[in-house]
């Protein structure tokens, strides 16, 4: 037989945990726009209710004494003063795991199986928090990108010079794509590339190689269909990285969404001199991809044969981010070429 104080603690922490889960669920649903993450928060809430439902409900309610609670009205500094929805989520996750811990300890005496179920929920809550933070933070950073330039070269000096000129011309994100460079040199170039991008305010992405991206401190990695899977790359990151995934058709897109990358590239939109043999996916695929992605929270970038002359066609289809290689890096002035595309985008997206 538990005493009344224990029931009071269980009742208070059950309410605290449910409320925290609501905050987490709403953040996943309305800020992250991800049905799978909000579904996991909802499932946790239902499982918590089912676990506590096994205790005697009458005793829980009889133990409640809000008016006599000496903690009511005691506020710590900054409580209920969250600057962002992400901060509210993190505070909710902390409250949730604390409440679950208190619940598990207090329920022990009444029911060991219920206490064990609550402990399992606590570990699931830690995992959910981690999955949400590792997904939502990088997506938010990537969503600020409009112009993404891919610098393709195996010459270190050319890569670094192009990266500086493109960033100076307004590229928001630059990818280092050096397909034939030995690892030692690739790592050294990646370190300099990351520095240049950081100094000039562009995101730095390394193509193909999560190991080089993580070791060089890049903002992200881009993975193709033949590269390491997104889930495995995530396990190797040292801090939350932007993880991009190439897709060229509906079935690749569905598989990519399941792995929850930060963004998918949709393309090729047009024929491309950078990959002359690749089949064009076309603007219909891009239009459909954008619709499908809207309910996932996964960001996008259109790619393949994009120039300042055809970018408006994509913007009209709903594209908000474009990745460009040849039209910028083969131009007499890569910085001017970036500016031309950025201006077109700014004009369209602000109008
Ligand atoms: C933004 C972006 N999208 C697609 C690709 C192509 O990746 P992948 O199919 O792995 O081919 P390679 O570029 O590795 O030859 C990309 N690099 N960047
Ligand atoms: C790397 C890549 N993958 C699909 S299309 C493409 C090349 C994009 O380059 P470009 O802008 O020169 O067409
Ligand atoms: Mg690749």
mmCIF file of C-alpha atoms in Angstrom, residues 71-257:
data_model
loop_
_atom_site.group_PDB
_atom_site.id
_atom_site.type_symbol
_atom_site.label_atom_id
_atom_site.label_comp_id
_atom_site.label_asym_id
_atom_site.label_seq_id
_atom_site.Cartn_x
_atom_site.Cartn_y
_atom_site.Cartn_z
ATOM 1 C CA UNK A 71 5.362 24.247 -5.499
ATOM 2 C CA UNK A 72 2.510 26.048 -7.298
ATOM 3 C CA UNK A 73 3.574 29.574 -8.298
ATOM 4 C CA UNK A 74 7.275 28.871 -7.735
ATOM 5 C CA UNK A 75 8.854 29.820 -11.038
ATOM 6 C CA UNK A 76 12.507 29.487 -11.925
ATOM 7 C CA UNK A 77 14.093 32.156 -14.079
ATOM 8 C CA UNK A 78 13.387 31.782 -17.851
ATOM 9 C CA UNK A 79 10.594 29.243 -17.320
ATOM 10 C CA UNK A 80 7.964 29.767 -20.047
ATOM 11 C CA UNK A 81 10.308 32.217 -21.818
ATOM 12 C CA UNK A 82 11.415 30.154 -24.805
ATOM 13 C CA UNK A 83 12.818 32.202 -27.684
ATOM 14 C CA UNK A 84 12.152 29.540 -30.313
ATOM 15 C CA UNK A 85 9.977 26.489 -30.877
ATOM 16 C CA UNK A 86 13.174 24.401 -30.858
ATOM 17 C CA UNK A 87 13.976 25.647 -27.342
ATOM 18 C CA UNK A 88 10.452 24.749 -26.215
ATOM 19 C CA UNK A 89 10.997 21.255 -27.654
ATOM 20 C CA UNK A 90 14.307 20.799 -25.830
ATOM 21 C CA UNK A 91 12.847 22.055 -22.545
ATOM 22 C CA UNK A 92 9.901 19.689 -23.064
ATOM 23 C CA UNK A 93 12.211 16.738 -23.682
ATOM 24 C CA UNK A 94 14.120 17.511 -20.478
ATOM 25 C CA UNK A 95 10.906 17.824 -18.454
ATOM 26 C CA UNK A 96 9.666 14.568 -19.946
ATOM 27 C CA UNK A 97 12.698 12.465 -19.020
ATOM 28 C CA UNK A 98 12.788 13.975 -15.519
ATOM 29 C CA UNK A 99 9.109 13.249 -15.017
ATOM 30 C CA UNK A 100 9.486 9.685 -16.333
ATOM 31 C CA UNK A 101 12.367 9.082 -13.960
ATOM 32 C CA UNK A 102 10.332 10.352 -10.999
ATOM 33 C CA UNK A 103 7.370 8.225 -12.109
ATOM 34 C CA UNK A 104 9.450 5.055 -12.472
ATOM 35 C CA UNK A 105 10.889 5.467 -8.977
ATOM 36 C CA UNK A 106 7.546 6.210 -7.322
ATOM 37 C CA UNK A 107 5.617 3.458 -9.128
ATOM 38 C CA UNK A 108 8.123 0.738 -8.097
ATOM 39 C CA UNK A 109 6.361 -0.032 -4.828
ATOM 40 C CA UNK A 110 2.930 -0.411 -6.494
ATOM 41 C CA UNK A 111 3.861 -2.253 -9.693
ATOM 42 C CA UNK A 112 7.262 -3.406 -10.918
ATOM 43 C CA UNK A 113 5.968 -4.111 -14.488
ATOM 44 C CA UNK A 114 4.518 -0.581 -14.775
ATOM 45 C CA UNK A 115 7.790 0.910 -13.457
ATOM 46 C CA UNK A 116 9.740 -1.130 -16.026
ATOM 47 C CA UNK A 117 7.419 0.046 -18.828
ATOM 48 C CA UNK A 118 7.980 3.660 -17.787
ATOM 49 C CA UNK A 119 11.749 3.149 -17.779
ATOM 50 C CA UNK A 120 11.521 1.847 -21.350
ATOM 51 C CA UNK A 121 9.554 4.957 -22.304
ATOM 52 C CA UNK A 122 12.302 7.110 -20.753
ATOM 53 C CA UNK A 123 14.921 5.562 -23.042
ATOM 54 C CA UNK A 124 12.620 5.980 -26.048
ATOM 55 C CA UNK A 125 12.229 9.643 -25.075
ATOM 56 C CA UNK A 126 16.025 10.153 -25.115
ATOM 57 C CA UNK A 127 16.201 8.582 -28.581
ATOM 58 C CA UNK A 128 13.304 10.672 -29.883
ATOM 59 C CA UNK A 129 14.951 13.870 -28.629
ATOM 60 C CA UNK A 130 18.206 12.917 -30.353
ATOM 61 C CA UNK A 131 16.480 11.996 -33.643
ATOM 62 C CA UNK A 132 14.478 15.238 -33.690
ATOM 63 C CA UNK A 133 17.464 17.466 -32.915
ATOM 64 C CA UNK A 134 19.734 15.713 -35.461
ATOM 65 C CA UNK A 135 17.046 16.070 -38.133
ATOM 66 C CA UNK A 136 15.486 19.475 -37.433
ATOM 67 C CA UNK A 137 18.633 21.563 -36.794
ATOM 68 C CA UNK A 138 20.414 20.711 -40.079
ATOM 69 C CA UNK A 139 17.171 21.061 -42.096
ATOM 70 C CA UNK A 140 16.643 24.523 -40.643
ATOM 71 C CA UNK A 141 20.166 25.556 -41.653
ATOM 72 C CA UNK A 142 19.799 24.120 -45.139
ATOM 73 C CA UNK A 143 16.396 25.758 -45.667
ATOM 74 C CA UNK A 144 18.111 29.168 -45.694
ATOM 75 C CA UNK A 145 19.991 28.191 -48.887
ATOM 76 C CA UNK A 146 18.884 29.474 -52.289
ATOM 77 C CA UNK A 147 21.980 28.974 -54.462
ATOM 78 C CA UNK A 148 24.070 25.820 -53.980
ATOM 79 C CA UNK A 149 27.194 25.569 -56.136
ATOM 80 C CA UNK A 150 28.999 22.303 -56.841
ATOM 81 C CA UNK A 151 32.729 22.803 -57.372
ATOM 82 C CA UNK A 152 33.980 19.836 -59.381
ATOM 83 C CA UNK A 153 37.744 19.545 -59.709
ATOM 84 C CA UNK A 154 40.713 17.478 -58.591
ATOM 85 C CA UNK A 155 42.993 20.519 -58.482
ATOM 86 C CA UNK A 156 43.260 21.937 -54.946
ATOM 87 C CA UNK A 157 44.063 25.505 -56.056
ATOM 88 C CA UNK A 158 41.142 25.548 -58.500
ATOM 89 C CA UNK A 159 38.708 24.199 -55.875
ATOM 90 C CA UNK A 160 39.693 26.815 -53.307
ATOM 91 C CA UNK A 161 39.705 29.695 -55.772
ATOM 92 C CA UNK A 162 36.270 28.711 -57.159
ATOM 93 C CA UNK A 163 34.865 28.310 -53.652
ATOM 94 C CA UNK A 164 36.013 31.846 -52.702
ATOM 95 C CA UNK A 165 34.687 33.413 -55.891
ATOM 96 C CA UNK A 166 31.314 31.652 -55.665
ATOM 97 C CA UNK A 167 30.867 32.546 -52.001
ATOM 98 C CA UNK A 168 31.772 36.161 -52.816
ATOM 99 C CA UNK A 169 29.122 36.062 -55.574
ATOM 100 C CA UNK A 170 26.427 35.007 -53.098
ATOM 101 C CA UNK A 171 26.449 31.181 -53.158
ATOM 102 C CA UNK A 172 24.805 30.126 -49.887
ATOM 103 C CA UNK A 173 26.158 26.596 -49.966
ATOM 104 C CA UNK A 174 29.151 25.070 -51.769
ATOM 105 C CA UNK A 175 29.955 21.427 -52.383
ATOM 106 C CA UNK A 176 33.479 20.090 -52.717
ATOM 107 C CA UNK A 177 33.290 17.389 -55.429
ATOM 108 C CA UNK A 178 36.723 15.901 -56.087
ATOM 109 C CA UNK A 179 36.181 12.405 -57.396
ATOM 110 C CA UNK A 180 39.781 11.364 -58.043
ATOM 111 C CA UNK A 181 41.821 12.963 -55.277
ATOM 112 C CA UNK A 182 43.885 10.838 -52.864
ATOM 113 C CA UNK A 183 42.503 10.909 -49.298
ATOM 114 C CA UNK A 184 45.369 12.746 -47.658
ATOM 115 C CA UNK A 185 45.147 15.614 -50.168
ATOM 116 C CA UNK A 186 41.331 15.590 -50.106
ATOM 117 C CA UNK A 187 41.331 15.995 -46.332
ATOM 118 C CA UNK A 188 43.820 18.897 -46.454
ATOM 119 C CA UNK A 189 41.801 20.647 -49.193
ATOM 120 C CA UNK A 190 38.553 20.020 -47.297
ATOM 121 C CA UNK A 191 39.971 21.751 -44.202
ATOM 122 C CA UNK A 192 40.858 24.854 -46.236
ATOM 123 C CA UNK A 193 37.558 24.689 -48.124
ATOM 124 C CA UNK A 194 35.599 24.631 -44.840
ATOM 125 C CA UNK A 195 37.555 27.670 -43.574
ATOM 126 C CA UNK A 196 36.869 29.658 -46.753
ATOM 127 C CA UNK A 197 33.164 28.844 -46.682
ATOM 128 C CA UNK A 198 32.878 29.740 -42.993
ATOM 129 C CA UNK A 199 34.715 33.057 -43.471
ATOM 130 C CA UNK A 200 32.477 34.005 -46.391
ATOM 131 C CA UNK A 201 29.212 32.823 -44.829
ATOM 132 C CA UNK A 202 28.477 29.808 -47.064
ATOM 133 C CA UNK A 203 27.632 26.284 -45.908
ATOM 134 C CA UNK A 204 30.304 23.697 -46.769
ATOM 135 C CA UNK A 205 29.298 20.257 -48.061
ATOM 136 C CA UNK A 206 31.676 17.412 -48.952
ATOM 137 C CA UNK A 207 30.559 15.062 -51.731
ATOM 138 C CA UNK A 208 30.492 11.276 -51.126
ATOM 139 C CA UNK A 209 32.656 11.153 -47.985
ATOM 140 C CA UNK A 210 31.176 11.364 -44.475
ATOM 141 C CA UNK A 211 34.603 10.596 -42.974
ATOM 142 C CA UNK A 212 36.246 13.570 -44.688
ATOM 143 C CA UNK A 213 33.242 15.828 -43.997
ATOM 144 C CA UNK A 214 33.278 15.009 -40.271
ATOM 145 C CA UNK A 215 37.064 15.179 -39.867
ATOM 146 C CA UNK A 216 37.316 18.508 -41.715
ATOM 147 C CA UNK A 217 34.430 20.056 -39.735
ATOM 148 C CA UNK A 218 32.233 20.608 -42.807
ATOM 149 C CA UNK A 219 28.561 21.559 -42.428
ATOM 150 C CA UNK A 220 27.427 18.497 -44.318
ATOM 151 C CA UNK A 221 27.863 15.626 -46.716
ATOM 152 C CA UNK A 222 26.141 14.745 -49.998
ATOM 153 C CA UNK A 223 25.406 11.069 -50.661
ATOM 154 C CA UNK A 224 24.361 9.513 -53.952
ATOM 155 C CA UNK A 225 22.551 6.241 -54.629
ATOM 156 C CA UNK A 226 25.883 4.361 -54.631
ATOM 157 C CA UNK A 227 27.334 6.073 -51.563
ATOM 158 C CA UNK A 228 27.016 5.128 -47.879
ATOM 159 C CA UNK A 229 23.350 5.011 -46.715
ATOM 160 C CA UNK A 230 22.056 8.087 -44.861
ATOM 161 C CA UNK A 231 21.463 6.152 -41.603
ATOM 162 C CA UNK A 232 25.057 4.898 -41.541
ATOM 163 C CA UNK A 233 26.463 8.336 -42.348
ATOM 164 C CA UNK A 234 24.438 9.808 -39.452
ATOM 165 C CA UNK A 235 26.025 7.298 -37.063
ATOM 166 C CA UNK A 236 29.470 8.561 -38.035
ATOM 167 C CA UNK A 237 28.817 12.275 -37.574
ATOM 168 C CA UNK A 238 30.606 14.087 -34.757
ATOM 169 C CA UNK A 239 28.107 16.971 -34.634
ATOM 170 C CA UNK A 240 24.712 17.447 -36.340
ATOM 171 C CA UNK A 241 25.514 17.464 -40.064
ATOM 172 C CA UNK A 242 23.437 18.373 -43.085
ATOM 173 C CA UNK A 243 23.008 15.068 -44.925
ATOM 174 C CA UNK A 244 21.917 15.295 -48.576
ATOM 175 C CA UNK A 245 20.749 12.447 -50.805
ATOM 176 C CA UNK A 246 20.468 12.304 -54.630
ATOM 177 C CA UNK A 247 17.185 11.117 -56.162
ATOM 178 C CA UNK A 248 16.227 10.752 -59.831
ATOM 179 C CA UNK A 249 12.812 9.056 -59.691
ATOM 180 C CA UNK A 250 9.837 8.294 -57.432
ATOM 181 C CA UNK A 251 11.124 5.030 -55.993
ATOM 182 C CA UNK A 252 14.490 6.569 -55.031
ATOM 183 C CA UNK A 253 12.587 9.469 -53.492
ATOM 184 C CA UNK A 254 10.396 7.165 -51.371
ATOM 185 C CA UNK A 255 13.429 5.266 -50.098
ATOM 186 C CA UNK A 256 15.277 8.509 -49.390
ATOM 187 C CA UNK A 257 12.339 9.925 -47.391
#
